[in-house]
Amino acid sequence: MKDARMHGSRSEFRRSPRHLLASLGLLMLTLSSLSQAQNVSEILNYREYTPLFSSAGQPTREQLPSIKAAGYDRVIYIAFSNGRTAIPEEDQLVKDLGMDYLHIPVDFNNPTLRDFNAFADAMQREPESRTLLHCQVNARATAFSFLYRVIYQGADMKAAKADMNTVWQPNAVWRDFIFAVLNDHGISPDCEGCDWTPPAPQAQ
């Protein structure tokens, strides 16, 4: 009986390294997933507004998988595909990762109400899809995010503007665009403490 117990103990000892390796592999996989989810915050000017909606600048090719790992269902891109840091095949890469992809090319020097409405319509069609909106540096995207949050999500204008201002203070073109979109929805841009003065033009 004693020999049998000893034999059983030796068998368990022989199995334990395999169990240890399996547990270690599972731990490494879990840590890898957590690391990928955390890496999404390393995307240029990443801002998270709600659990379902964030904006950012241009992700790198290597950062695209981290977007999926962080639980995003959809990527919306609102700059030109020939931008300096753009990924020409981003649409295919995002789709291959299992996310939806929408491209709305917004001219930085001439954003239009139609551009914003196309974005808002997409968001309204699938409001439960976790969405990352991005452009090149998160200037266009923070402006669109500000508008969407104020118009459709009832966000406090001052707080939403403060979030936008962590990335930039809209220039005259974008300030006028923001005012036009708000006006189209019957909303005044005036709020206590909101300074819409465009920054001084940079010297060339």
CSV table of C-alpha atoms in Angstrom, one decimal:
chain,number,residue,atom,x,y,z
A,1,MET,CA,0.0,0.0,0.0
A,2,LYS,CA,2.8,2.3,0.9
A,3,ASP,CA,4.5,1.6,-2.4
A,4,ALA,CA,1.3,2.4,-4.3
A,5,ARG,CA,1.0,5.7,-2.5
A,6,MET,CA,4.6,6.5,-3.4
A,7,HIS,CA,4.0,5.4,-7.0
A,8,GLY,CA,1.0,7.7,-7.2
A,9,SER,CA,3.0,10.6,-5.8
A,10,ARG,CA,5.8,10.1,-8.3
A,11,SER,CA,3.1,10.0,-11.1
A,12,GLU,CA,1.7,13.3,-9.9
A,13,PHE,CA,5.2,14.8,-9.7
A,14,ARG,CA,5.9,13.6,-13.3
A,15,ARG,CA,2.6,15.3,-14.5
A,16,SER,CA,3.1,18.5,-12.6
A,17,PRO,CA,5.7,20.0,-15.0
A,18,ARG,CA,3.2,19.6,-17.9
A,19,HIS,CA,0.5,21.2,-15.8
A,20,LEU,CA,2.8,24.0,-14.8
A,21,LEU,CA,3.7,24.6,-18.5
A,22,ALA,CA,0.0,24.6,-19.4
A,23,SER,CA,-0.8,27.1,-16.6
A,24,LEU,CA,2.2,29.2,-17.6
A,25,GLY,CA,1.0,29.3,-21.2
A,26,LEU,CA,-2.5,30.3,-20.2
A,27,LEU,CA,-1.1,33.0,-18.0
A,28,MET,CA,1.1,34.4,-20.8
A,29,LEU,CA,-1.9,34.4,-23.2
A,30,THR,CA,-4.0,36.3,-20.6
A,31,LEU,CA,-1.2,38.8,-20.1
A,32,SER,CA,-0.7,39.2,-23.8
A,33,SER,CA,-4.4,40.0,-24.3
A,34,LEU,CA,-4.3,42.5,-21.4
A,35,SER,CA,-1.2,44.1,-22.9
A,36,GLN,CA,-2.9,44.4,-26.3
A,37,ALA,CA,-6.0,46.0,-24.7
A,38,GLN,CA,-3.8,48.4,-22.9
A,39,ASN,CA,-1.8,49.3,-26.0
A,40,VAL,CA,-4.8,50.9,-27.6
A,41,SER,CA,-4.2,53.8,-25.3
A,42,GLU,CA,-0.8,54.3,-26.9
A,43,ILE,CA,-2.4,55.2,-30.3
A,44,LEU,CA,-1.7,58.9,-31.1
A,45,ASN,CA,-3.9,61.2,-29.1
A,46,TYR,CA,-6.3,58.4,-28.0
A,47,ARG,CA,-9.3,59.6,-26.1
A,48,GLU,CA,-12.1,57.4,-24.7
A,49,TYR,CA,-15.4,59.2,-24.1
A,50,THR,CA,-17.7,56.3,-23.2
A,51,PRO,CA,-17.3,52.5,-23.1
A,52,LEU,CA,-18.6,52.5,-26.7
A,53,PHE,CA,-17.0,55.5,-28.3
A,54,SER,CA,-13.4,56.8,-28.6
A,55,SER,CA,-11.3,58.8,-31.0
A,56,ALA,CA,-7.7,58.9,-32.0
A,57,GLY,CA,-5.1,59.9,-34.5
A,58,GLN,CA,-3.7,57.5,-37.0
A,59,PRO,CA,-2.9,54.0,-35.6
A,60,THR,CA,0.2,52.3,-36.8
A,61,ARG,CA,-0.1,49.1,-38.7
A,62,GLU,CA,1.2,47.3,-35.6
A,63,GLN,CA,-1.5,48.9,-33.4
A,64,LEU,CA,-4.5,47.8,-35.4
A,65,PRO,CA,-4.7,44.3,-33.7
A,66,SER,CA,-4.8,46.1,-30.3
A,67,ILE,CA,-8.0,47.9,-31.4
A,68,LYS,CA,-9.7,44.5,-31.9
A,69,ALA,CA,-8.1,43.1,-28.7
A,70,ALA,CA,-9.6,46.1,-26.8
A,71,GLY,CA,-13.1,45.0,-27.9
A,72,TYR,CA,-13.8,47.5,-30.7
A,73,ASP,CA,-16.4,46.4,-33.3
A,74,ARG,CA,-15.9,49.2,-35.8
A,75,VAL,CA,-13.3,51.7,-37.1
A,76,ILE,CA,-14.3,54.9,-38.8
A,77,TYR,CA,-11.6,56.9,-40.7
A,78,ILE,CA,-12.3,60.5,-41.6
A,79,ALA,CA,-9.1,61.7,-43.3
A,80,PHE,CA,-7.7,61.1,-46.8
A,81,SER,CA,-6.1,57.7,-47.6
A,82,ASN,CA,-3.1,59.5,-49.1
A,83,GLY,CA,-2.2,61.2,-45.8
A,84,ARG,CA,1.4,61.2,-44.7
A,85,THR,CA,0.9,58.5,-42.0
A,86,ALA,CA,-2.2,56.8,-43.6
A,87,ILE,CA,-2.2,53.1,-44.2
A,88,PRO,CA,-3.4,52.6,-47.8
A,89,GLU,CA,-4.8,49.1,-47.1
A,90,GLU,CA,-6.3,49.9,-43.7
A,91,ASP,CA,-9.7,48.9,-44.8
A,92,GLN,CA,-8.6,45.3,-45.6
A,93,LEU,CA,-6.5,45.0,-42.5
A,94,VAL,CA,-9.4,46.1,-40.3
A,95,LYS,CA,-11.8,43.8,-42.0
A,96,ASP,CA,-9.4,40.9,-41.7
A,97,LEU,CA,-9.3,41.5,-38.0
A,98,GLY,CA,-13.1,41.0,-37.9
A,99,MET,CA,-14.1,44.6,-37.4
A,100,ASP,CA,-16.3,46.8,-39.6
A,101,TYR,CA,-14.7,49.7,-41.4
A,102,LEU,CA,-16.1,52.9,-42.8
A,103,HIS,CA,-14.1,55.7,-44.6
A,104,ILE,CA,-15.5,59.2,-44.9
A,105,PRO,CA,-12.8,61.4,-46.5
A,106,VAL,CA,-13.1,64.8,-44.8
A,107,ASP,CA,-11.2,67.7,-46.3
A,108,PHE,CA,-9.5,69.4,-43.4
A,109,ASN,CA,-9.8,72.8,-45.1
A,110,ASN,CA,-13.5,72.3,-46.0
A,111,PRO,CA,-15.4,70.0,-43.7
A,112,THR,CA,-19.1,69.8,-44.6
A,113,LEU,CA,-22.4,69.1,-42.9
A,114,ARG,CA,-22.8,66.2,-45.3
A,115,ASP,CA,-19.6,64.7,-43.9
A,116,PHE,CA,-20.8,64.9,-40.4
A,117,ASN,CA,-24.2,63.6,-41.2
A,118,ALA,CA,-22.7,60.6,-43.0
A,119,PHE,CA,-20.7,59.8,-39.8
A,120,ALA,CA,-23.7,60.4,-37.5
A,121,ASP,CA,-26.0,58.2,-39.6
A,122,ALA,CA,-23.5,55.3,-39.4
A,123,MET,CA,-23.3,55.8,-35.6
A,124,GLN,CA,-27.1,55.9,-35.2
A,125,ARG,CA,-27.6,52.7,-37.3
A,126,GLU,CA,-25.5,50.6,-34.9
A,127,PRO,CA,-25.4,52.5,-31.6
A,128,GLU,CA,-24.2,49.4,-29.7
A,129,SER,CA,-21.1,48.9,-31.8
A,130,ARG,CA,-18.0,49.9,-30.0
A,131,THR,CA,-16.4,52.5,-32.3
A,132,LEU,CA,-13.0,54.0,-32.8
A,133,LEU,CA,-13.2,57.2,-34.8
A,134,HIS,CA,-9.8,58.4,-36.1
A,135,CYS,CA,-8.1,60.8,-38.5
A,136,GLN,CA,-4.5,61.7,-38.7
A,137,VAL,CA,-3.9,63.5,-35.4
A,138,ASN,CA,-7.4,63.4,-33.8
A,139,ALA,CA,-8.2,67.0,-34.8
A,140,ARG,CA,-11.0,66.2,-37.3
A,141,ALA,CA,-12.1,63.2,-35.0
A,142,THR,CA,-12.3,65.2,-31.8
A,143,ALA,CA,-14.4,67.9,-33.6
A,144,PHE,CA,-16.8,65.2,-34.9
A,145,SER,CA,-16.8,63.5,-31.5
A,146,PHE,CA,-17.6,66.8,-29.8
A,147,LEU,CA,-20.6,67.3,-32.1
A,148,TYR,CA,-21.9,63.8,-31.9
A,149,ARG,CA,-21.7,63.7,-28.1
A,150,VAL,CA,-23.4,67.0,-27.7
A,151,ILE,CA,-26.1,66.5,-30.4
A,152,TYR,CA,-26.9,62.8,-30.0
A,153,GLN,CA,-25.6,61.8,-26.6
A,154,GLY,CA,-26.6,64.8,-24.5
A,155,ALA,CA,-23.1,65.5,-23.3
A,156,ASP,CA,-22.5,68.7,-21.4
A,157,MET,CA,-21.1,71.2,-24.0
A,158,LYS,CA,-18.4,72.6,-21.8
A,159,ALA,CA,-17.1,69.2,-20.7
A,160,ALA,CA,-17.2,67.9,-24.3
A,161,LYS,CA,-15.3,71.0,-25.5
A,162,ALA,CA,-12.8,70.6,-22.8
A,163,ASP,CA,-12.1,67.0,-24.1
A,164,MET,CA,-11.7,68.4,-27.6
A,165,ASN,CA,-9.3,71.1,-26.3
A,166,THR,CA,-7.0,68.5,-24.8
A,167,VAL,CA,-6.0,67.8,-28.5
A,168,TRP,CA,-6.5,71.2,-30.1
A,169,GLN,CA,-8.4,74.5,-30.3
A,170,PRO,CA,-10.3,74.5,-33.6
A,171,ASN,CA,-9.2,77.0,-36.1
A,172,ALA,CA,-11.6,79.5,-37.8
A,173,VAL,CA,-12.6,76.9,-40.5
A,174,TRP,CA,-13.5,74.3,-37.9
A,175,ARG,CA,-15.0,76.7,-35.5
A,176,ASP,CA,-17.4,77.9,-38.2
A,177,PHE,CA,-18.1,74.3,-39.2
A,178,ILE,CA,-18.9,73.3,-35.6
A,179,PHE,CA,-21.2,76.3,-35.3
A,180,ALA,CA,-23.0,75.4,-38.5
A,181,VAL,CA,-23.6,71.8,-37.5
A,182,LEU,CA,-24.9,72.9,-34.1
A,183,ASN,CA,-27.1,75.5,-35.7
A,184,ASP,CA,-28.5,72.9,-38.0
A,185,HIS,CA,-29.6,70.9,-35.0
A,186,GLY,CA,-31.0,74.0,-33.2
A,187,ILE,CA,-28.2,74.2,-30.6
A,188,SER,CA,-26.3,77.3,-29.6
A,189,PRO,CA,-22.5,77.1,-29.2
A,190,ASP,CA,-22.7,79.5,-26.3
A,191,CYS,CA,-21.9,78.0,-23.0
A,192,GLU,CA,-20.5,79.4,-19.8
A,193,GLY,CA,-16.7,79.3,-19.9
A,194,CYS,CA,-16.6,78.2,-23.6
A,195,ASP,CA,-13.9,80.2,-25.5
A,196,TRP,CA,-14.2,79.6,-29.2
A,197,THR,CA,-11.5,82.1,-30.2
A,198,PRO,CA,-9.4,80.4,-32.9
A,199,PRO,CA,-5.7,80.2,-32.3
A,200,ALA,CA,-3.5,82.8,-34.0
A,201,PRO,CA,-2.3,81.7,-37.4
A,202,GLN,CA,1.2,80.2,-37.3
A,203,ALA,CA,3.9,82.1,-39.1
A,204,GLN,CA,5.0,80.5,-42.3
